[in-house]
CSV table of C-alpha atoms in Angstrom, one decimal:
chain,number,residue,atom,x,y,z
A,1217,UNK,CA,-24.3,-64.5,-44.5
A,1218,UNK,CA,-22.9,-66.8,-47.1
A,1219,UNK,CA,-26.4,-68.3,-47.7
A,1220,UNK,CA,-27.8,-64.9,-48.6
A,1221,UNK,CA,-25.0,-64.5,-51.2
A,1222,UNK,CA,-25.7,-68.0,-52.5
A,1223,UNK,CA,-29.3,-67.0,-53.0
A,1224,UNK,CA,-28.3,-63.9,-54.8
A,1225,UNK,CA,-25.8,-65.8,-57.1
A,1226,UNK,CA,-27.1,-69.3,-57.4
A,1227,UNK,CA,-24.6,-72.0,-58.6
A,1228,UNK,CA,-21.8,-69.5,-58.4
A,1229,UNK,CA,-20.8,-69.4,-54.7
A,1230,UNK,CA,-18.9,-72.3,-53.2
A,1231,UNK,CA,-17.9,-73.2,-49.7
A,1232,UNK,CA,-16.5,-76.6,-50.6
A,1233,UNK,CA,-13.3,-77.2,-48.5
A,1234,UNK,CA,-11.3,-77.9,-51.7
A,1235,UNK,CA,-12.3,-74.6,-53.2
A,1236,UNK,CA,-11.6,-72.7,-50.0
A,1237,UNK,CA,-8.1,-74.3,-49.7
A,1238,UNK,CA,-7.2,-73.5,-53.3
A,1239,UNK,CA,-8.2,-69.9,-52.9
A,1240,UNK,CA,-6.3,-69.4,-49.6
A,1241,UNK,CA,-2.8,-69.9,-51.1
A,1242,UNK,CA,-0.6,-69.0,-54.0
A,1243,UNK,CA,2.5,-70.6,-55.5
A,1244,UNK,CA,5.1,-69.0,-53.3
A,1245,UNK,CA,4.0,-67.4,-50.1
A,1246,UNK,CA,4.4,-69.7,-47.1
A,1247,UNK,CA,1.2,-68.7,-45.1
A,1248,UNK,CA,-2.3,-69.9,-46.1
A,1249,UNK,CA,-5.7,-68.5,-45.1
A,1250,UNK,CA,-8.9,-69.7,-46.8
A,1251,UNK,CA,-11.7,-67.3,-47.6
A,1252,UNK,CA,-15.2,-67.8,-46.2
A,1253,UNK,CA,-16.5,-68.5,-49.7
A,1254,UNK,CA,-15.5,-68.4,-53.4
A,1255,UNK,CA,-17.6,-66.5,-55.9
A,1256,UNK,CA,-17.2,-67.7,-59.5
A,1257,UNK,CA,-18.1,-64.6,-61.5
A,1258,UNK,CA,-19.3,-65.1,-65.0
A,1259,UNK,CA,-19.9,-61.5,-66.0
A,1260,UNK,CA,-20.0,-57.9,-64.9
A,1261,UNK,CA,-23.3,-58.2,-63.1
A,1262,UNK,CA,-21.9,-61.1,-60.9
A,1263,UNK,CA,-19.1,-58.8,-59.8
A,1264,UNK,CA,-21.4,-55.9,-59.1
A,1265,UNK,CA,-23.7,-58.2,-57.1
A,1266,UNK,CA,-20.7,-59.6,-55.1
A,1267,UNK,CA,-19.5,-56.1,-54.3
A,1268,UNK,CA,-23.0,-55.0,-53.3
A,1269,UNK,CA,-23.2,-57.9,-50.8
A,1270,UNK,CA,-19.7,-57.1,-49.6
A,1271,UNK,CA,-20.6,-53.5,-48.9
A,1272,UNK,CA,-23.8,-54.6,-47.0
A,1273,UNK,CA,-21.9,-57.0,-44.8
A,1274,UNK,CA,-18.5,-55.2,-44.7
A,1275,UNK,CA,-16.8,-58.3,-45.9
A,1276,UNK,CA,-13.6,-57.8,-48.0
A,1277,UNK,CA,-13.2,-59.1,-51.5
A,1278,UNK,CA,-10.0,-60.6,-52.9
A,1279,UNK,CA,-9.8,-61.0,-56.7
A,1280,UNK,CA,-8.4,-64.3,-57.9
A,1281,UNK,CA,-7.2,-65.1,-61.5
A,1282,UNK,CA,-5.1,-68.2,-61.9
A,1283,UNK,CA,-3.5,-68.2,-58.5
A,1284,UNK,CA,0.0,-68.1,-59.9
A,1285,UNK,CA,1.4,-65.2,-57.9
A,1286,UNK,CA,4.1,-65.8,-55.4
A,1287,UNK,CA,3.9,-62.7,-53.1
A,1288,UNK,CA,0.6,-63.5,-51.3
A,1289,UNK,CA,-1.6,-61.3,-53.4
A,1290,UNK,CA,-4.6,-63.6,-53.4
A,1291,UNK,CA,-4.4,-64.7,-49.7
A,1292,UNK,CA,-7.1,-63.2,-47.5
A,1293,UNK,CA,-6.0,-61.5,-44.3
A,1294,UNK,CA,-9.2,-62.2,-42.4
A,1295,UNK,CA,-12.8,-63.2,-43.2
A,1296,UNK,CA,-13.2,-62.4,-46.9
A,1297,UNK,CA,-14.7,-63.5,-50.2
A,1298,UNK,CA,-12.4,-64.8,-53.0
A,1299,UNK,CA,-13.7,-63.4,-56.3
A,1300,UNK,CA,-12.6,-66.0,-58.9
A,1301,UNK,CA,-12.6,-64.5,-62.5
A,1302,UNK,CA,-11.5,-67.7,-64.3
A,1303,UNK,CA,-14.9,-68.2,-65.8
A,1304,UNK,CA,-14.7,-64.8,-67.5
A,1305,UNK,CA,-12.4,-66.3,-70.1
A,1306,UNK,CA,-13.6,-65.1,-73.5
A,1307,UNK,CA,-11.5,-63.5,-76.2
A,1308,UNK,CA,-14.1,-60.9,-77.1
A,1309,UNK,CA,-12.5,-59.4,-80.2
A,1310,UNK,CA,-9.4,-59.7,-82.3
A,1311,UNK,CA,-8.6,-56.8,-84.7
A,1312,UNK,CA,-5.5,-57.7,-86.6
A,1313,UNK,CA,-5.7,-54.5,-88.7
A,1314,UNK,CA,-5.4,-52.4,-85.5
A,1315,UNK,CA,-2.9,-54.8,-83.8
A,1316,UNK,CA,-5.2,-55.3,-80.7
A,1317,UNK,CA,-7.4,-57.8,-78.9
A,1318,UNK,CA,-10.1,-57.4,-76.3
A,1319,UNK,CA,-10.3,-60.0,-73.6
A,1320,UNK,CA,-12.0,-60.8,-70.4
A,1321,UNK,CA,-9.8,-61.0,-67.3
A,1322,UNK,CA,-9.8,-64.8,-66.9
A,1323,UNK,CA,-8.2,-65.4,-70.4
A,1324,UNK,CA,-4.7,-66.7,-69.9
A,1325,UNK,CA,-1.7,-65.6,-72.0
A,1326,UNK,CA,-1.4,-69.0,-73.7
A,1327,UNK,CA,-5.1,-69.1,-74.6
A,1328,UNK,CA,-4.9,-65.6,-76.2
A,1329,UNK,CA,-1.9,-66.6,-78.3
A,1330,UNK,CA,-3.8,-69.8,-79.4
A,1331,UNK,CA,-6.6,-67.6,-80.5
A,1332,UNK,CA,-4.2,-65.4,-82.5
A,1333,UNK,CA,-2.9,-68.3,-84.6
A,1334,UNK,CA,-3.3,-67.4,-88.3
A,1335,UNK,CA,-3.2,-63.7,-87.7
A,1336,UNK,CA,0.5,-63.3,-87.9
A,1337,UNK,CA,0.4,-61.6,-84.5
A,1338,UNK,CA,1.2,-62.5,-80.9
A,1339,UNK,CA,0.9,-61.1,-77.4
A,1340,UNK,CA,4.5,-61.0,-76.0
A,1341,UNK,CA,4.3,-60.7,-72.2
A,1342,UNK,CA,5.3,-64.1,-70.9
A,1343,UNK,CA,5.7,-64.7,-67.2
A,1344,UNK,CA,6.8,-68.2,-66.4
A,1345,UNK,CA,3.3,-69.3,-65.4
A,1346,UNK,CA,0.3,-69.4,-67.7
A,1347,UNK,CA,-1.2,-66.6,-65.7
A,1348,UNK,CA,-4.5,-64.8,-66.3
A,1349,UNK,CA,-4.3,-61.5,-68.2
A,1350,UNK,CA,-6.3,-59.7,-65.6
A,1351,UNK,CA,-3.9,-60.9,-62.9
A,1352,UNK,CA,-1.0,-60.0,-65.0
A,1353,UNK,CA,-2.3,-56.4,-65.4
A,1354,UNK,CA,-3.0,-56.3,-61.7
A,1355,UNK,CA,0.6,-57.0,-60.8
A,1356,UNK,CA,2.1,-55.3,-63.9
A,1357,UNK,CA,3.7,-58.6,-64.8
A,1358,UNK,CA,6.5,-59.0,-67.3
A,1359,UNK,CA,8.7,-61.8,-68.6
A,1360,UNK,CA,11.4,-62.9,-70.9
A,1361,UNK,CA,10.4,-60.6,-73.9
A,1362,UNK,CA,10.1,-57.4,-71.8
A,1363,UNK,CA,13.5,-56.2,-72.9
A,1364,UNK,CA,12.1,-55.6,-76.4
A,1365,UNK,CA,8.3,-55.4,-76.1
A,1366,UNK,CA,7.7,-54.1,-72.6
A,1367,UNK,CA,5.6,-55.5,-69.7
A,1368,UNK,CA,1.9,-55.3,-69.1
A,1369,UNK,CA,1.8,-51.5,-68.6
A,1370,UNK,CA,3.3,-51.0,-72.1
A,1371,UNK,CA,0.9,-53.5,-73.6
A,1372,UNK,CA,-2.5,-52.6,-72.1
A,1373,UNK,CA,-4.3,-50.0,-74.1
A,1374,UNK,CA,-7.5,-49.8,-72.1
A,1375,UNK,CA,-9.3,-51.3,-69.1
A,1376,UNK,CA,-12.8,-51.7,-67.8
A,1377,UNK,CA,-12.9,-51.8,-64.0
A,1378,UNK,CA,-15.5,-52.0,-61.3
A,1379,UNK,CA,-15.0,-49.9,-58.2
A,1380,UNK,CA,-15.9,-51.0,-54.7
A,1381,UNK,CA,-19.1,-48.9,-54.9
A,1382,UNK,CA,-20.1,-50.9,-58.1
A,1383,UNK,CA,-19.4,-48.1,-60.5
A,1384,UNK,CA,-18.0,-49.2,-63.9
A,1385,UNK,CA,-15.1,-47.1,-65.4
A,1386,UNK,CA,-13.7,-47.2,-68.9
A,1387,UNK,CA,-10.0,-46.3,-68.7
A,1388,UNK,CA,-7.8,-45.6,-71.7
A,1389,UNK,CA,-8.6,-46.0,-75.4
A,1390,UNK,CA,-7.8,-48.5,-78.1
A,1391,UNK,CA,-5.1,-46.2,-79.6
A,1392,UNK,CA,-1.3,-46.1,-79.4
A,1393,UNK,CA,-1.2,-42.7,-77.7
A,1394,UNK,CA,-3.5,-40.3,-75.9
A,1395,UNK,CA,-3.0,-37.0,-74.0
A,1396,UNK,CA,-6.5,-36.7,-72.8
A,1397,UNK,CA,-6.5,-36.2,-69.0
A,1398,UNK,CA,-5.0,-38.1,-66.1
A,1399,UNK,CA,-3.8,-41.6,-67.0
A,1400,UNK,CA,-6.1,-43.6,-64.6
A,1401,UNK,CA,-5.6,-46.8,-66.7
A,1402,UNK,CA,-2.0,-47.0,-65.6
A,1403,UNK,CA,-2.9,-46.3,-62.0
A,1404,UNK,CA,-4.9,-49.6,-61.9
A,1405,UNK,CA,-2.1,-51.6,-63.6
A,1406,UNK,CA,0.0,-52.8,-60.7
A,1407,UNK,CA,-2.6,-51.9,-58.1
A,1408,UNK,CA,-3.0,-55.7,-57.1
A,1409,UNK,CA,-6.8,-55.6,-56.9
A,1410,UNK,CA,-6.8,-52.9,-54.2
A,1411,UNK,CA,-8.5,-50.1,-56.2
A,1412,UNK,CA,-11.0,-52.0,-58.4
A,1413,UNK,CA,-11.7,-55.2,-60.2
A,1414,UNK,CA,-10.5,-55.5,-63.8
A,1415,UNK,CA,-13.3,-56.8,-66.0
A,1416,UNK,CA,-12.0,-56.2,-69.5
A,1417,UNK,CA,-8.7,-55.5,-71.2
A,1418,UNK,CA,-7.7,-54.1,-74.6
A,1419,UNK,CA,-4.3,-55.4,-75.4
A,1420,UNK,CA,-1.6,-54.4,-77.9
A,1421,UNK,CA,-0.5,-57.1,-80.3
A,1422,UNK,CA,2.8,-57.4,-82.2
A,1423,UNK,CA,3.8,-59.1,-85.5
A,1424,UNK,CA,5.4,-62.5,-85.1
A,1425,UNK,CA,9.1,-61.9,-86.1
A,1426,UNK,CA,10.2,-63.8,-89.2
A,1427,UNK,CA,13.9,-63.8,-88.5
A,1428,UNK,CA,14.9,-65.2,-85.1
A,1429,UNK,CA,18.4,-66.2,-83.8
A,1430,UNK,CA,18.6,-67.9,-80.4
A,1431,UNK,CA,21.7,-68.7,-78.5
A,1432,UNK,CA,22.9,-70.4,-75.3
A,1433,UNK,CA,26.2,-69.0,-74.1
A,1434,UNK,CA,28.0,-70.6,-71.2
A,1435,UNK,CA,30.6,-68.9,-69.0
A,1436,UNK,CA,33.1,-70.0,-66.3
A,1437,UNK,CA,31.6,-67.8,-63.6
A,1438,UNK,CA,28.6,-65.7,-62.7
A,1439,UNK,CA,30.5,-62.3,-62.8
A,1440,UNK,CA,31.6,-62.9,-66.4
A,1441,UNK,CA,28.0,-63.9,-67.3
A,1442,UNK,CA,26.5,-60.7,-66.0
A,1443,UNK,CA,29.2,-58.5,-67.6
A,1444,UNK,CA,28.5,-60.2,-70.9
A,1445,UNK,CA,24.8,-59.5,-70.6
A,1446,UNK,CA,25.6,-55.8,-70.1
A,1447,UNK,CA,27.9,-55.8,-73.1
A,1448,UNK,CA,25.0,-57.2,-75.3
A,1449,UNK,CA,22.7,-54.4,-74.1
A,1450,UNK,CA,25.3,-51.8,-74.7
A,1451,UNK,CA,25.9,-53.1,-78.3
A,1452,UNK,CA,22.6,-51.9,-79.7
A,1453,UNK,CA,21.7,-55.4,-81.0
A,1454,UNK,CA,18.0,-56.0,-81.4
A,1455,UNK,CA,17.7,-58.1,-78.2
A,1456,UNK,CA,14.3,-59.7,-77.7
A,1457,UNK,CA,15.3,-62.0,-74.8
A,1458,UNK,CA,18.3,-61.9,-72.5
A,1459,UNK,CA,18.1,-64.3,-69.5
A,1460,UNK,CA,20.7,-65.4,-67.0
A,1461,UNK,CA,20.6,-68.8,-65.2
A,1462,UNK,CA,23.3,-69.9,-62.8
A,1463,UNK,CA,24.9,-73.3,-62.4
A,1464,UNK,CA,22.4,-74.5,-59.8
A,1465,UNK,CA,19.5,-73.5,-62.1
A,1466,UNK,CA,21.1,-75.4,-65.0
A,1467,UNK,CA,21.6,-78.5,-62.8
A,1468,UNK,CA,17.9,-78.3,-61.8
A,1469,UNK,CA,16.8,-77.9,-65.4
A,1470,UNK,CA,18.9,-80.9,-66.5
A,1471,UNK,CA,17.3,-83.1,-63.9
A,1472,UNK,CA,13.8,-81.9,-64.2
A,1473,UNK,CA,13.5,-81.8,-68.0
A,1474,UNK,CA,16.1,-84.4,-68.9
A,1475,UNK,CA,18.5,-82.0,-70.6
A,1476,UNK,CA,22.2,-82.2,-70.9
A,1477,UNK,CA,23.3,-78.6,-70.8
A,1478,UNK,CA,26.8,-77.8,-69.4
A,1479,UNK,CA,26.3,-77.0,-65.7
A,1480,UNK,CA,27.8,-73.6,-65.9
A,1481,UNK,CA,26.3,-70.1,-65.7
A,1482,UNK,CA,24.5,-69.3,-69.0
A,1483,UNK,CA,22.9,-66.6,-71.0
A,1484,UNK,CA,19.8,-67.5,-73.0
A,1485,UNK,CA,19.6,-64.9,-75.8
A,1486,UNK,CA,17.2,-64.2,-78.7
A,1487,UNK,CA,17.4,-61.6,-81.4
A,1488,UNK,CA,14.5,-60.6,-83.6
A,1489,UNK,CA,15.6,-59.1,-86.9
A,1490,UNK,CA,13.8,-57.5,-89.9
A,1491,UNK,CA,15.7,-59.3,-92.7
A,1492,UNK,CA,17.8,-62.4,-93.2
A,1493,UNK,CA,20.9,-60.2,-94.0
A,1494,UNK,CA,20.4,-58.2,-90.8
A,1495,UNK,CA,20.0,-61.4,-88.8
A,1496,UNK,CA,23.3,-62.8,-90.1
A,1497,UNK,CA,25.2,-59.6,-89.5
A,1498,UNK,CA,23.8,-59.2,-86.0
A,1499,UNK,CA,24.5,-62.9,-85.2
A,1500,UNK,CA,28.1,-62.5,-86.1
A,1501,UNK,CA,28.4,-59.4,-83.9
A,1502,UNK,CA,26.7,-61.3,-81.0
A,1503,UNK,CA,29.1,-64.2,-81.3
A,1504,UNK,CA,32.1,-61.8,-81.3
A,1505,UNK,CA,30.8,-60.1,-78.2
A,1506,UNK,CA,30.3,-63.4,-76.4
A,1507,UNK,CA,33.8,-64.7,-77.3
A,1508,UNK,CA,35.3,-61.4,-76.2
A,1509,UNK,CA,33.4,-61.7,-72.9
A,1510,UNK,CA,35.0,-65.1,-72.1
A,1511,UNK,CA,32.3,-67.5,-73.3
A,1512,UNK,CA,33.5,-71.2,-72.9
A,1513,UNK,CA,30.7,-72.7,-75.0
A,1514,UNK,CA,28.1,-71.3,-77.5
A,1515,UNK,CA,25.1,-73.3,-78.8
A,1516,UNK,CA,22.6,-72.1,-81.3
A,1517,UNK,CA,18.9,-73.2,-81.6
A,1518,UNK,CA,18.4,-73.6,-85.3
A,1519,UNK,CA,14.7,-74.8,-85.4
A,1520,UNK,CA,11.4,-73.7,-83.9
A,1521,UNK,CA,11.5,-76.9,-81.8
A,1522,UNK,CA,14.9,-76.1,-80.4
A,1523,UNK,CA,13.9,-72.6,-79.6
A,1524,UNK,CA,10.7,-73.8,-77.9
A,1525,UNK,CA,12.8,-76.3,-75.8
A,1526,UNK,CA,15.2,-73.6,-74.8
A,1527,UNK,CA,12.5,-71.2,-73.5
A,1528,UNK,CA,10.6,-74.0,-71.9
A,1529,UNK,CA,13.8,-74.7,-69.9
A,1530,UNK,CA,13.8,-71.0,-68.8
A,1531,UNK,CA,10.1,-70.9,-67.9
A,1532,UNK,CA,10.3,-74.2,-66.0
A,1533,UNK,CA,13.3,-73.2,-64.0
A,1534,UNK,CA,11.3,-72.2,-60.8
A,1535,UNK,CA,9.6,-75.6,-60.7
A,1536,UNK,CA,12.9,-77.4,-61.6
A,1537,UNK,CA,14.5,-75.8,-58.5
A,1538,UNK,CA,11.6,-76.6,-56.2
A,1539,UNK,CA,11.9,-80.2,-57.4
A,1540,UNK,CA,15.6,-80.2,-56.7
A,1541,UNK,CA,15.1,-79.3,-53.1
A,1542,UNK,CA,11.8,-81.1,-52.0
A,1543,UNK,CA,10.3,-80.3,-48.6
A,1544,UNK,CA,11.9,-76.9,-48.3
A,1545,UNK,CA,10.6,-73.4,-48.2
A,1546,UNK,CA,11.5,-70.9,-50.9
A,1547,UNK,CA,11.9,-67.1,-50.8
A,1548,UNK,CA,12.1,-65.4,-54.2
A,1549,UNK,CA,13.5,-61.9,-54.6
A,1550,UNK,CA,12.6,-59.7,-57.5
A,1551,UNK,CA,15.0,-56.8,-57.4
A,1552,UNK,CA,15.7,-54.5,-60.4
A,1553,UNK,CA,18.4,-51.9,-60.9
A,1554,UNK,CA,19.6,-49.5,-63.6
A,1555,UNK,CA,21.1,-51.8,-66.3
A,1556,UNK,CA,24.7,-50.5,-65.6
A,1557,UNK,CA,24.3,-51.7,-62.0
A,1558,UNK,CA,23.1,-55.1,-62.8
A,1559,UNK,CA,26.5,-56.9,-62.8
A,1560,UNK,CA,27.2,-55.3,-59.4
A,1561,UNK,CA,23.9,-56.6,-57.9
A,1562,UNK,CA,24.4,-60.1,-59.4
A,1563,UNK,CA,27.8,-60.3,-57.8
A,1564,UNK,CA,26.6,-58.9,-54.5
A,1565,UNK,CA,23.7,-61.4,-54.4
A,1566,UNK,CA,26.0,-64.4,-55.0
A,1567,UNK,CA,28.5,-63.2,-52.4
A,1568,UNK,CA,25.7,-62.6,-49.8
A,1569,UNK,CA,24.4,-66.1,-50.3
A,1570,UNK,CA,27.8,-67.5,-49.4
A,1571,UNK,CA,28.3,-65.1,-46.5
A,1572,UNK,CA,25.0,-66.3,-44.9
A,1573,UNK,CA,25.6,-69.9,-45.7
A,1574,UNK,CA,22.5,-70.2,-47.8
A,1575,UNK,CA,21.7,-72.2,-50.9
A,1576,UNK,CA,20.1,-70.2,-53.6
A,1577,UNK,CA,19.8,-69.8,-57.4
A,1578,UNK,CA,20.2,-66.6,-59.4
A,1579,UNK,CA,18.2,-66.2,-62.6
A,1580,UNK,CA,16.2,-63.7,-64.4
A,1581,UNK,CA,15.7,-60.9,-66.9
A,1582,UNK,CA,19.1,-59.3,-66.8
A,1583,UNK,CA,18.4,-57.4,-70.0
A,1584,UNK,CA,16.0,-55.4,-67.9
A,1585,UNK,CA,18.3,-55.2,-64.9
A,1586,UNK,CA,15.8,-57.5,-63.1
A,1587,UNK,CA,16.6,-60.9,-61.7
A,1588,UNK,CA,15.4,-63.3,-59.0
A,1589,UNK,CA,17.3,-65.1,-56.2
A,1590,UNK,CA,15.4,-68.2,-55.1
A,1591,UNK,CA,16.6,-68.9,-51.5
A,1592,UNK,CA,16.2,-72.5,-50.3
A,1593,UNK,CA,15.6,-72.7,-46.6
A,1594,UNK,CA,14.0,-74.6,-43.7
A,1595,UNK,CA,10.7,-73.1,-42.4
A,1596,UNK,CA,11.4,-70.1,-40.2
A,1597,UNK,CA,15.1,-69.8,-41.0
A,1598,UNK,CA,15.8,-66.1,-40.3
A,1599,UNK,CA,18.7,-66.0,-42.7
A,1600,UNK,CA,16.4,-66.0,-45.7
A,1601,UNK,CA,14.7,-62.8,-44.5
A,1602,UNK,CA,18.1,-61.3,-43.6
A,1603,UNK,CA,19.2,-62.0,-47.2
A,1604,UNK,CA,16.2,-60.4,-48.7
A,1605,UNK,CA,16.4,-57.3,-46.5
A,1606,UNK,CA,20.1,-56.8,-47.2
A,1607,UNK,CA,19.7,-57.4,-50.9
A,1608,UNK,CA,16.8,-54.9,-51.1
A,1609,UNK,CA,18.8,-52.3,-49.2
A,1610,UNK,CA,21.7,-52.7,-51.6
A,1611,UNK,CA,19.3,-52.5,-54.5
A,1612,UNK,CA,17.8,-49.2,-53.3
A,1613,UNK,CA,21.3,-47.8,-52.7
A,1614,UNK,CA,22.0,-48.5,-56.4
A,1615,UNK,CA,18.8,-46.6,-57.5
A,1616,UNK,CA,16.7,-49.8,-58.0
A,1617,UNK,CA,13.4,-51.2,-56.8
A,1618,UNK,CA,12.4,-54.0,-54.4
A,1619,UNK,CA,10.1,-55.6,-57.1
A,1620,UNK,CA,10.5,-55.4,-60.8
A,1621,UNK,CA,7.5,-57.6,-61.8
A,1622,UNK,CA,6.1,-59.8,-59.0
A,1623,UNK,CA,4.4,-57.0,-57.2
A,1624,UNK,CA,4.3,-56.1,-53.5
A,1625,UNK,CA,1.6,-58.4,-52.1
A,1626,UNK,CA,2.3,-59.3,-48.5
A,1627,UNK,CA,6.0,-60.0,-48.6
A,1628,UNK,CA,7.4,-56.7,-49.9
A,1629,UNK,CA,5.3,-54.2,-47.9
A,1630,UNK,CA,8.0,-53.6,-45.4
A,1631,UNK,CA,10.3,-52.2,-48.1
A,1632,UNK,CA,8.0,-49.5,-49.5
A,1633,UNK,CA,8.6,-46.7,-47.0
A,1634,UNK,CA,12.3,-46.6,-47.8
A,1635,UNK,CA,11.7,-46.9,-51.5
A,1636,UNK,CA,8.9,-44.3,-51.8
A,1637,UNK,CA,9.3,-42.1,-48.8
A,1638,UNK,CA,6.4,-39.5,-48.5
A,1639,UNK,CA,4.9,-40.7,-51.8
A,1640,UNK,CA,3.6,-43.8,-49.9
A,1641,UNK,CA,1.2,-41.6,-47.9
A,1642,UNK,CA,-0.3,-40.3,-51.2
A,1643,UNK,CA,-0.7,-43.9,-52.3
A,1644,UNK,CA,-2.7,-44.5,-49.1
A,1645,UNK,CA,-4.9,-41.5,-49.9
A,1646,UNK,CA,-5.6,-42.8,-53.4
A,1647,UNK,CA,-6.6,-46.2,-51.8
A,1648,UNK,CA,-8.9,-44.3,-49.4
A,1649,UNK,CA,-10.5,-42.4,-52.3
A,1650,UNK,CA,-11.3,-45.4,-54.4
A,1651,UNK,CA,-12.1,-47.8,-51.6
A,1652,UNK,CA,-13.1,-45.9,-48.4
A,1653,UNK,CA,-14.3,-49.0,-46.6
A,1654,UNK,CA,-11.1,-50.9,-47.4
A,1655,UNK,CA,-13.0,-53.8,-49.0
A,1656,UNK,CA,-10.8,-54.5,-51.9
A,1657,UNK,CA,-7.9,-56.9,-51.1
A,1658,UNK,CA,-7.0,-55.2,-47.8
A,1659,UNK,CA,-3.6,-55.7,-46.3
A,1660,UNK,CA,-1.8,-55.8,-49.7
A,1661,UNK,CA,0.8,-53.1,-50.8
A,1662,UNK,CA,0.4,-51.5,-47.3
A,1663,UNK,CA,-1.4,-52.4,-44.1
């Protein structure tokens, strides 16, 4: 079968063991399963040809961007093709006057921002990895700047997608708002490749802020840190980034990156202001708030180099932790709650780790009410799954969600019935409508 696909797409289909191994894993899910072949699509026609072959042979297709997901999104669940979109990596158009860019799905977030140099604009969504923009849309990714600029759903204006039957749809428009019919564009954002293949994105761009104030604020304990984060959000300050890292995370960063930060829970904050006078006034208020909240140390990043170093530390925190505990398995949670409930959930997560005798790190986007607990464990340790289950149950009881930004993939399917109730059956019907033969990334979101 694969030979017939190779004849149809010469020089674009690989069965090399190294390629199969790379496309049978991601960066966080413990199980691996290689595809039967990898298709390196270079354009729309390659994708349509791959889907036509898949329909003929009833072989599923799993889209693959940069492979940086951690919930098993790209791992086949049986004989399947991996459809690698990394060669579709062109920035097709930049329109500074309209604050938008048009890209192919294999363009990464860093590549896009490099292409925007000189325009005075940037694309703000910044997950820790240099992920592909197609993959980021497929999981509705977000990052450190989401508290101000929103995640992928807020920053994708339009999509081109190919359905399982080969039909090409144009969804959305390159405008800031529209009320024309059902919002199918947002249906595909976060669909994890189960409804169609994203082949082009029109993205919203933002002016690079001229006045930036960046702080590191250390506290004696995690509860004070979380309460301080809520106080900042309640203050009305123009928060652009608000990240929490616990003492284990700071210890890992110090060792991994050679930093000498105090090994205490910390908030990394950044404010984007319109004028120098506003920045100075807002900075004074921020300092007062942090001191009132019990800060034991406050450091400011005064230069672009210092700011870059601070956010590099935050983005590298996952790999710093993995490096601190070599040879272990890791389970990362992704819960999100209403912002007023965030301190409660942080405290509960920390207490639950101790109750179960687990080592873990708490970090994340507390300005969004979203944070991650990275649980360190031996392979097969049932306590890690018990931790995740109990944390999600508490999260749902607080009105939250099992995943704020990572997506469902394989790991979080079991939580959806309780979170969505009867709505999950309608999601299945939508899947059946768009993909009646279940060829697109089967086994993800639900079985």
